[in-house]
Coordinates of N, CA and C in Angstrom, one line a residue:
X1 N 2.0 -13.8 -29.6 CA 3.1 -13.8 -28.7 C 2.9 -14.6 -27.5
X2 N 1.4 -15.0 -27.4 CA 1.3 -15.6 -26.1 C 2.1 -17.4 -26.0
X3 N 2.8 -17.5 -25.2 CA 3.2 -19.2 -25.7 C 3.3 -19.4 -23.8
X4 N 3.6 -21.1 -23.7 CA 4.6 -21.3 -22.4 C 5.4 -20.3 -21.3
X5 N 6.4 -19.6 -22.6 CA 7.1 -19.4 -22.0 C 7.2 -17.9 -21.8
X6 N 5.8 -17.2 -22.0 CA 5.5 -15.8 -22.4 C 4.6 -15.4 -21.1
X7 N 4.7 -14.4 -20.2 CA 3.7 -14.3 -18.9 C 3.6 -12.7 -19.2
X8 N 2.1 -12.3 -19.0 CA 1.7 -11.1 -19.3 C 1.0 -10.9 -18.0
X9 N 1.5 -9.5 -17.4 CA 1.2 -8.7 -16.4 C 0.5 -7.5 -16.4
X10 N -1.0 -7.7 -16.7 CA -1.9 -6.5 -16.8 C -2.1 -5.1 -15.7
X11 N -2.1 -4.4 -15.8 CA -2.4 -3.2 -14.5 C -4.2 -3.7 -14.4
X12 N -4.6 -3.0 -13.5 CA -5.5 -3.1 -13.5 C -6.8 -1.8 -14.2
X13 N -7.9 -2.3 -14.7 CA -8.8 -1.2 -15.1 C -9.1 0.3 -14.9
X14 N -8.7 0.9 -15.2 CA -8.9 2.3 -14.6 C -10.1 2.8 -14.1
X15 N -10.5 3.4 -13.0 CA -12.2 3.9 -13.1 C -12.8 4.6 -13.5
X16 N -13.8 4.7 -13.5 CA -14.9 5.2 -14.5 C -15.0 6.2 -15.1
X17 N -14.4 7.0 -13.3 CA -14.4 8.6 -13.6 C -13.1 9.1 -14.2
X18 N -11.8 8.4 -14.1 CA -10.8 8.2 -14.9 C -10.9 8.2 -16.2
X19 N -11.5 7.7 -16.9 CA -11.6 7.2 -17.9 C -12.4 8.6 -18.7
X20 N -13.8 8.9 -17.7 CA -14.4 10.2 -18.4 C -13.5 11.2 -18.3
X21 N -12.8 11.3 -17.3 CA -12.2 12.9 -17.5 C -11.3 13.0 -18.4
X22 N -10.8 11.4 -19.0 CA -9.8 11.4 -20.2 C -10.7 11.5 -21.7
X23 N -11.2 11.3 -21.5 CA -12.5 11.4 -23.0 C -13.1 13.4 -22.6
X24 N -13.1 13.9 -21.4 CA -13.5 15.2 -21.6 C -12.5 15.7 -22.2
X25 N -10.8 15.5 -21.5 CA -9.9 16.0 -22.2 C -9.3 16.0 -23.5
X26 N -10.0 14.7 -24.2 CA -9.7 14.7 -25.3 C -10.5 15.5 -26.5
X27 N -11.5 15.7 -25.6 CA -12.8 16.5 -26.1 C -12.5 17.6 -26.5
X28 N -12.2 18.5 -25.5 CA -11.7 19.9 -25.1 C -10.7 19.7 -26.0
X29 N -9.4 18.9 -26.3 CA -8.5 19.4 -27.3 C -9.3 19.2 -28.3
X30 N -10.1 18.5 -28.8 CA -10.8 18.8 -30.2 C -11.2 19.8 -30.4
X31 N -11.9 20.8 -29.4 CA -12.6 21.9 -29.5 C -11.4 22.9 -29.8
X32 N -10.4 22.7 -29.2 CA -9.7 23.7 -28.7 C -8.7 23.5 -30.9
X33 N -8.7 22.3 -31.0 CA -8.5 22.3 -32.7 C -9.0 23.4 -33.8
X34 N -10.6 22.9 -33.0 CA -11.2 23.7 -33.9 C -10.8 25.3 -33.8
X35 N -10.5 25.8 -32.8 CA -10.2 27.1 -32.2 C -9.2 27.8 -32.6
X36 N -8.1 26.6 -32.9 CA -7.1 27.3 -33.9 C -7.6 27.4 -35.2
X37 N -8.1 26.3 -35.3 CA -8.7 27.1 -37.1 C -9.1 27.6 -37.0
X38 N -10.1 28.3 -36.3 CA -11.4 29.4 -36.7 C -10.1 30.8 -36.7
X39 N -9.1 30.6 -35.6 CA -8.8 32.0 -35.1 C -8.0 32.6 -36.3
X40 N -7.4 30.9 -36.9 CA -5.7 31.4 -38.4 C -6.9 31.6 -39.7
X41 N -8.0 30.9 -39.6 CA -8.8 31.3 -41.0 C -10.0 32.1 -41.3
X42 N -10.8 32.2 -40.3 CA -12.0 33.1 -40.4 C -12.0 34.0 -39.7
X43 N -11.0 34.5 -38.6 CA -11.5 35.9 -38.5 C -10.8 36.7 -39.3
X44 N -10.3 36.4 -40.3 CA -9.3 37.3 -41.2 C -8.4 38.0 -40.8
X45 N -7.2 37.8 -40.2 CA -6.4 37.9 -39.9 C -5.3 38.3 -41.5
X46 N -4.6 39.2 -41.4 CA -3.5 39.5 -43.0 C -2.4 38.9 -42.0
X47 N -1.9 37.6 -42.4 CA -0.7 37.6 -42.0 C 0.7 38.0 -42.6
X48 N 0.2 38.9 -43.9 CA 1.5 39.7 -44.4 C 1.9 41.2 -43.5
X49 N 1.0 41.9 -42.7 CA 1.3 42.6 -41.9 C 1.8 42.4 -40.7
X50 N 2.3 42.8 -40.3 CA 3.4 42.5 -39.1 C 2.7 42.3 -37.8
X51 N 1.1 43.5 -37.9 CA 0.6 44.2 -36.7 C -0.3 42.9 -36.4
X52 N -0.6 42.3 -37.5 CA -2.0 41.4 -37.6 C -1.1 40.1 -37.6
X53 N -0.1 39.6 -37.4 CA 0.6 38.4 -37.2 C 1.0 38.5 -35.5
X54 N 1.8 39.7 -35.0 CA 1.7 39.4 -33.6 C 0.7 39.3 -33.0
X55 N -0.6 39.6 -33.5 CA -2.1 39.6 -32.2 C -2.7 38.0 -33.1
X56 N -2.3 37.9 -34.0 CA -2.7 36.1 -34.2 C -1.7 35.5 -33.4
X57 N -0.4 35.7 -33.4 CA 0.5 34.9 -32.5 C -0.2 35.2 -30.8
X58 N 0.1 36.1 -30.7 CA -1.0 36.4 -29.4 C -2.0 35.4 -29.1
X59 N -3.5 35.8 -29.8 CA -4.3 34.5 -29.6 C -4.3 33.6 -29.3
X60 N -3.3 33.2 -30.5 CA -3.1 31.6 -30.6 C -1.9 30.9 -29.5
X61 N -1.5 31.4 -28.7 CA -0.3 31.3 -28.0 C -0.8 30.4 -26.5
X62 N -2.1 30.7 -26.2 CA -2.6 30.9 -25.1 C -3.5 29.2 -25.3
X63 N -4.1 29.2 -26.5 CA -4.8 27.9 -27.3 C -3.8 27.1 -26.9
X64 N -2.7 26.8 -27.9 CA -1.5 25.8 -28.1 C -1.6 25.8 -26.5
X65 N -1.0 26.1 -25.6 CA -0.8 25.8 -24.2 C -1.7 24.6 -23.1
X66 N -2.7 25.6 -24.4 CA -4.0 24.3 -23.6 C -4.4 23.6 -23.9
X67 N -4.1 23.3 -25.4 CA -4.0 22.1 -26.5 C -3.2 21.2 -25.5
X68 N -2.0 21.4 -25.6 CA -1.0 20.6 -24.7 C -1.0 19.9 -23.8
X69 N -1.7 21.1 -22.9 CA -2.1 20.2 -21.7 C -3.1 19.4 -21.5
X70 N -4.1 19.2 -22.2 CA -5.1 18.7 -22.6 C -5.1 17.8 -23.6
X71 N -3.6 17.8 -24.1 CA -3.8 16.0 -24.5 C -2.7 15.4 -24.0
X72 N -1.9 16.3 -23.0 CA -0.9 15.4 -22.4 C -2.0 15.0 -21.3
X73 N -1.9 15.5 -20.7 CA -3.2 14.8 -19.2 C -4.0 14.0 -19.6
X74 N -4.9 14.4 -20.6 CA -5.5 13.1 -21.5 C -4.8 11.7 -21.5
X75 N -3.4 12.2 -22.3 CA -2.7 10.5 -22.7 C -2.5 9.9 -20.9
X76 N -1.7 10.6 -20.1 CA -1.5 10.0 -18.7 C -2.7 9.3 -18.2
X77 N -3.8 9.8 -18.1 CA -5.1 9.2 -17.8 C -5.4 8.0 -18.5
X78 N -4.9 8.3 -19.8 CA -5.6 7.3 -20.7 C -4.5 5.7 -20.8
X79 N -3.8 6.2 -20.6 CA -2.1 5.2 -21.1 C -2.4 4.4 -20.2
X80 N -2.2 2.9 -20.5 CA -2.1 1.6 -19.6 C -1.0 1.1 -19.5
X81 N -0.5 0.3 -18.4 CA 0.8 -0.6 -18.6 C 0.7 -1.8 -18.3
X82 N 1.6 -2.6 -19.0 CA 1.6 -4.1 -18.8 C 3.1 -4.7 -19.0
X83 N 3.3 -5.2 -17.9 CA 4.8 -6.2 -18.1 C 4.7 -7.2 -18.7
X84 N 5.4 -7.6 -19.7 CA 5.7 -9.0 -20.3 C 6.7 -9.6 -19.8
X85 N 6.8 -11.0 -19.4 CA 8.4 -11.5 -19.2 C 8.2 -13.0 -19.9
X86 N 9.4 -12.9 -20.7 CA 9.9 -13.9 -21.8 C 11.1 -14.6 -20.6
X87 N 10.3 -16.0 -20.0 CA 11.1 -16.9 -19.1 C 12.2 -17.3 -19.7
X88 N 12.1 -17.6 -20.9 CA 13.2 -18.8 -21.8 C 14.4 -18.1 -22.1
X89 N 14.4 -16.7 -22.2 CA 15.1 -15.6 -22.9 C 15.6 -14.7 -21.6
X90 N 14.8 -14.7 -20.6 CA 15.2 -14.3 -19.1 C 15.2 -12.3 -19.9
X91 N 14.0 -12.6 -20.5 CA 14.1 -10.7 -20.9 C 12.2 -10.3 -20.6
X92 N 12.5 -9.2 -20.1 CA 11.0 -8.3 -19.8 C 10.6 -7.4 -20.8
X93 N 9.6 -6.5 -20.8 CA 9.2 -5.5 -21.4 C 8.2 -5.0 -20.3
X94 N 8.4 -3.1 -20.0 CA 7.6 -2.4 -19.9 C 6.9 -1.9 -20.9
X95 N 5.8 -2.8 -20.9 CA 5.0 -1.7 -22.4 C 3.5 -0.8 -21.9
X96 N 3.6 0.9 -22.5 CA 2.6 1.0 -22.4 C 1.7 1.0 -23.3
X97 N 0.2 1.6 -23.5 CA -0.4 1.4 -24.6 C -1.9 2.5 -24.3
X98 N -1.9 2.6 -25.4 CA -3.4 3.6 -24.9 C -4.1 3.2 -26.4
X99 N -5.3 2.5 -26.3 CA -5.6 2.0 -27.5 C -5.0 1.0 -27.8
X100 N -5.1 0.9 -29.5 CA -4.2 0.2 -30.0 C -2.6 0.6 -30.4
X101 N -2.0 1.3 -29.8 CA -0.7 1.5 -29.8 C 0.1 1.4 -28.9
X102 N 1.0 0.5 -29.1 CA 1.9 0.1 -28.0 C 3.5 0.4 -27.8
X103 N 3.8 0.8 -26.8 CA 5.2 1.2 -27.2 C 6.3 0.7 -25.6
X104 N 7.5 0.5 -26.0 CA 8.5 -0.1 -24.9 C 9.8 -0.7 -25.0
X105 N 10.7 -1.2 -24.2 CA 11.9 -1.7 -24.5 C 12.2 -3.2 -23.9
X106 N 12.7 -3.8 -24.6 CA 13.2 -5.3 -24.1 C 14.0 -5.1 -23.0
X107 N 14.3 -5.9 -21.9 CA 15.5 -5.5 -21.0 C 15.2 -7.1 -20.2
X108 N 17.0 -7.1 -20.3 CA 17.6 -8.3 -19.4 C 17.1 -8.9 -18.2
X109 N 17.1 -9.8 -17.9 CA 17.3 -9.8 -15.9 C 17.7 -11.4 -15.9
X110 N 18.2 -11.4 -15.1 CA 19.0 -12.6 -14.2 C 18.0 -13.4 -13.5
X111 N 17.5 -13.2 -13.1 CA 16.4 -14.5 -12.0 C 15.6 -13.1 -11.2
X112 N 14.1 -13.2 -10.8 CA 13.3 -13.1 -9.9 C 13.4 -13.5 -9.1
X113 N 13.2 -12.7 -7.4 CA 14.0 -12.7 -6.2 C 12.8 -12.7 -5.6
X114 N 11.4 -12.1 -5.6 CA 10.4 -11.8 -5.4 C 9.2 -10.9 -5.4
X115 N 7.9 -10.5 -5.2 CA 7.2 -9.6 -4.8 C 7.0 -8.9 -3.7
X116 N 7.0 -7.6 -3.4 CA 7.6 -6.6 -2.5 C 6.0 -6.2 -2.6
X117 N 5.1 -5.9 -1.5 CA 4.6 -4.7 -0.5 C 4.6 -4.1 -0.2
X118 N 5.2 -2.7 -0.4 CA 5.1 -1.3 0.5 C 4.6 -0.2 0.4
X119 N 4.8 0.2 1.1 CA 3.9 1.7 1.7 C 4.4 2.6 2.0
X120 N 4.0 3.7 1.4 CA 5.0 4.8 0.6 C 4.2 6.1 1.4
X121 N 5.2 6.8 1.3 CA 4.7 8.2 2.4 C 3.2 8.8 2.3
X122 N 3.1 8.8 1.3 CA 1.4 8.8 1.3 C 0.2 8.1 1.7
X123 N 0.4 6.9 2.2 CA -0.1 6.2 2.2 C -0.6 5.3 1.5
X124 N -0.4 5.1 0.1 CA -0.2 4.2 -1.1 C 0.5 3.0 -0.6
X125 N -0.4 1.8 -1.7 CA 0.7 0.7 -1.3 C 0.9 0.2 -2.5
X126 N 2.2 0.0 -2.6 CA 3.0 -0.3 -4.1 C 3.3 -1.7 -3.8
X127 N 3.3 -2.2 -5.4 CA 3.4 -4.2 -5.4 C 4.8 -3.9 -6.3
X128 N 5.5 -4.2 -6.2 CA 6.9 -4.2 -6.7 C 7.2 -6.1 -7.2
X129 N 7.8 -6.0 -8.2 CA 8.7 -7.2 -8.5 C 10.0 -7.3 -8.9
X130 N 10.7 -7.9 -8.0 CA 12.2 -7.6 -7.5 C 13.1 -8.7 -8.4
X131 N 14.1 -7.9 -8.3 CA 15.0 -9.7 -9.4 C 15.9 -9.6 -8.3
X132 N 16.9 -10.4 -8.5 CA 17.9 -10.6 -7.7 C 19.4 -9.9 -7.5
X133 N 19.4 -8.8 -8.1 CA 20.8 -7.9 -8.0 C 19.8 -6.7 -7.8
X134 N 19.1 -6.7 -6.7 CA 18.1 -5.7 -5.8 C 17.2 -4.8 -7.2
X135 N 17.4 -4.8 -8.5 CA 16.4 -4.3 -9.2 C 15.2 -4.2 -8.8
X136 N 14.2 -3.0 -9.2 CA 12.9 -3.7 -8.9 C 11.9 -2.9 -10.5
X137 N 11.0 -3.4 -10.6 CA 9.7 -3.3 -10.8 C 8.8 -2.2 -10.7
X138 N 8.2 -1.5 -10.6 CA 6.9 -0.7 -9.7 C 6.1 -1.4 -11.0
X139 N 5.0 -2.4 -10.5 CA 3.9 -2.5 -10.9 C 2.6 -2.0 -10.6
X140 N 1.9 -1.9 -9.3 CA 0.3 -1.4 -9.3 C 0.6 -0.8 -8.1
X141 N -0.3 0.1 -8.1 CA -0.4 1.1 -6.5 C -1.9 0.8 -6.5
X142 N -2.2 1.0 -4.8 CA -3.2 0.5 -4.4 C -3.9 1.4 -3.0
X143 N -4.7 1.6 -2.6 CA -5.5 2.8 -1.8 C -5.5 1.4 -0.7
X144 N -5.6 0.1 -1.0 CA -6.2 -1.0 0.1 C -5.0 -1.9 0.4
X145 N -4.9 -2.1 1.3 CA -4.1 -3.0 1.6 C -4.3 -4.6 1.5
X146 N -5.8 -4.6 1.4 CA -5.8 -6.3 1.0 C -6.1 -6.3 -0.7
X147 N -6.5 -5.2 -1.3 CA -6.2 -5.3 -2.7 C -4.7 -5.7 -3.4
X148 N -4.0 -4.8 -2.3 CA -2.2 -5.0 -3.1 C -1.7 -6.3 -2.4
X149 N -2.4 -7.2 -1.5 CA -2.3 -8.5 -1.1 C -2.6 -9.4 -1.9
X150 N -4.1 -9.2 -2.5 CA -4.3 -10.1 -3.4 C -3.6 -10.4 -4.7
X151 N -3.0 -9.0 -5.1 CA -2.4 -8.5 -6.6 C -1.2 -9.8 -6.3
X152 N -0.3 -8.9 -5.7 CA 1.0 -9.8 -4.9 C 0.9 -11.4 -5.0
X153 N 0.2 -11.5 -4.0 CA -0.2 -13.3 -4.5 C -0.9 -13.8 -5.8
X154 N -1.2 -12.7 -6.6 CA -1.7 -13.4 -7.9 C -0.2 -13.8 -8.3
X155 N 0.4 -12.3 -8.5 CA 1.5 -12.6 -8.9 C 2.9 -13.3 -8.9
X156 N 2.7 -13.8 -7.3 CA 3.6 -14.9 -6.7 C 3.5 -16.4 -7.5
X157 N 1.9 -16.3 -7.2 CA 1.8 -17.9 -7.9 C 1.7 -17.9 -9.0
X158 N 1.9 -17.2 -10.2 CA 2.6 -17.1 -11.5 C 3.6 -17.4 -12.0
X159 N 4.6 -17.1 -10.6 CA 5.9 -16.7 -11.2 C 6.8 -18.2 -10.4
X160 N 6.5 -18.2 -9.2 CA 6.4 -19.1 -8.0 C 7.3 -18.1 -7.1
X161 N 7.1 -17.6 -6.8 CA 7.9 -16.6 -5.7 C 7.1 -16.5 -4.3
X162 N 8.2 -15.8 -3.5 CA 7.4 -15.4 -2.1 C 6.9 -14.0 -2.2
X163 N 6.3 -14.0 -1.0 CA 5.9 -12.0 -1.3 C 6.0 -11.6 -0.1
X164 N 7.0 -10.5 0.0 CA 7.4 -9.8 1.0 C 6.7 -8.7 1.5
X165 N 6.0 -8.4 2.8 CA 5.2 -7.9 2.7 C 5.8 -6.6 3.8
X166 N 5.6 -5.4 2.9 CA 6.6 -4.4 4.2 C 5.8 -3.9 4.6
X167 N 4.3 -3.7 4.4 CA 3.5 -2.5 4.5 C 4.0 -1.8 5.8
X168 N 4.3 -2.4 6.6 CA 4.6 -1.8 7.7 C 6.5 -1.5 7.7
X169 N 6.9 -0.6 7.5 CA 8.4 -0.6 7.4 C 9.3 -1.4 8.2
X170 N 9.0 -1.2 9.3 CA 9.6 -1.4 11.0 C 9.6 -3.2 11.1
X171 N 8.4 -4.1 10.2 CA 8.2 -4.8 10.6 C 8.1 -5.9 8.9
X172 N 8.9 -6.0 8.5 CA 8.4 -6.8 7.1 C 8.4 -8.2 7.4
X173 N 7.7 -8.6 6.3 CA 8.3 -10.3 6.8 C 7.6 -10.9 5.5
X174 N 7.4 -12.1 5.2 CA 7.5 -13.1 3.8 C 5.9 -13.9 4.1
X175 N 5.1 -14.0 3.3 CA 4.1 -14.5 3.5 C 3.6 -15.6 3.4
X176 N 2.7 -16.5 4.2 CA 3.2 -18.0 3.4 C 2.3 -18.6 2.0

């Protein structure tokens, strides 16, 4: 899919410790697998009695919960994103992907207006890319402020845009 007229916008690498506590959590729901088997097959449970099906449901009620959460928080941790934009066709994609599976939607846009800077009540700085009927983007968040500078102008001179830089609310202005 890579051609001319195809521009691929990677997030950046996740860290290290990121990355382990999505491999613990994936861990833990495997354990936690095994735990519903052991609990529906070997402790011998009759699930034809009524008495011995509610305290299996019981057990197992509390497992599932934490199966759940433990591979939902897993996928979040683990899931990557990347924007595609098809110039010729004037269409994007938000795709995420964890592994090899990828999933997302094509969507329109009219012209690219620019890259946006700001700084969000937390003190996070978000790189936005903006089209021209005020849409935006959220691409990468960033702890540094010359990291989400550098991102920004990667991404300006890709596209050929300016980058508007708000970090400061009160005071934005266009970079050269």
């Amino acid at each position: 899919m890579k051609s001319a007229d195809t521009l691929i916008l990677n997030q950046m690498t996740r860290s290290l410790i990121v990355r382990i506590l999505a491999a613990l959590l994936f861990t833990f729901a495997c354990f936690l697998l095994f735990l519903i088997y052991f609990i529906t097959f070997k402790i011998g449970y009759d699930l034809s009695k009524e008495r011995d099906f509610v305290s299996w449901g019981k057990d197992l009620k509390s497992v599932l919960v934490f199966l759940i959460l433990a591979i939902g928080l897993g996928f979040y941790l683990a899931k990557r994103k990347r924007i595609i934009f098809n110039t010729k066709t004037h269409k994007y994609k938000v795709e995420y992907y964890l592994g090899p599976f990828y999933w997302g939607n094509w969507s329109d846009y009219e012209a690219l207006k620019m890259v946006g800077i700001f700084k969000n009540s937390k003190g996070i700085y978000e790189v936005n890319i903006w089209f021209t009927n005020s849409r935006h983007l959220k691409f990468e968040r960033f702890h540094n402020e010359e990291d989400a500078l550098a991102e920004a102008k990667y991404i300006a001179e890709l596209f050929t845009l300016k980058v508007w830089n708000a970090s400061d609310p009160t005071n934005g202005y266009y970079l050269d």
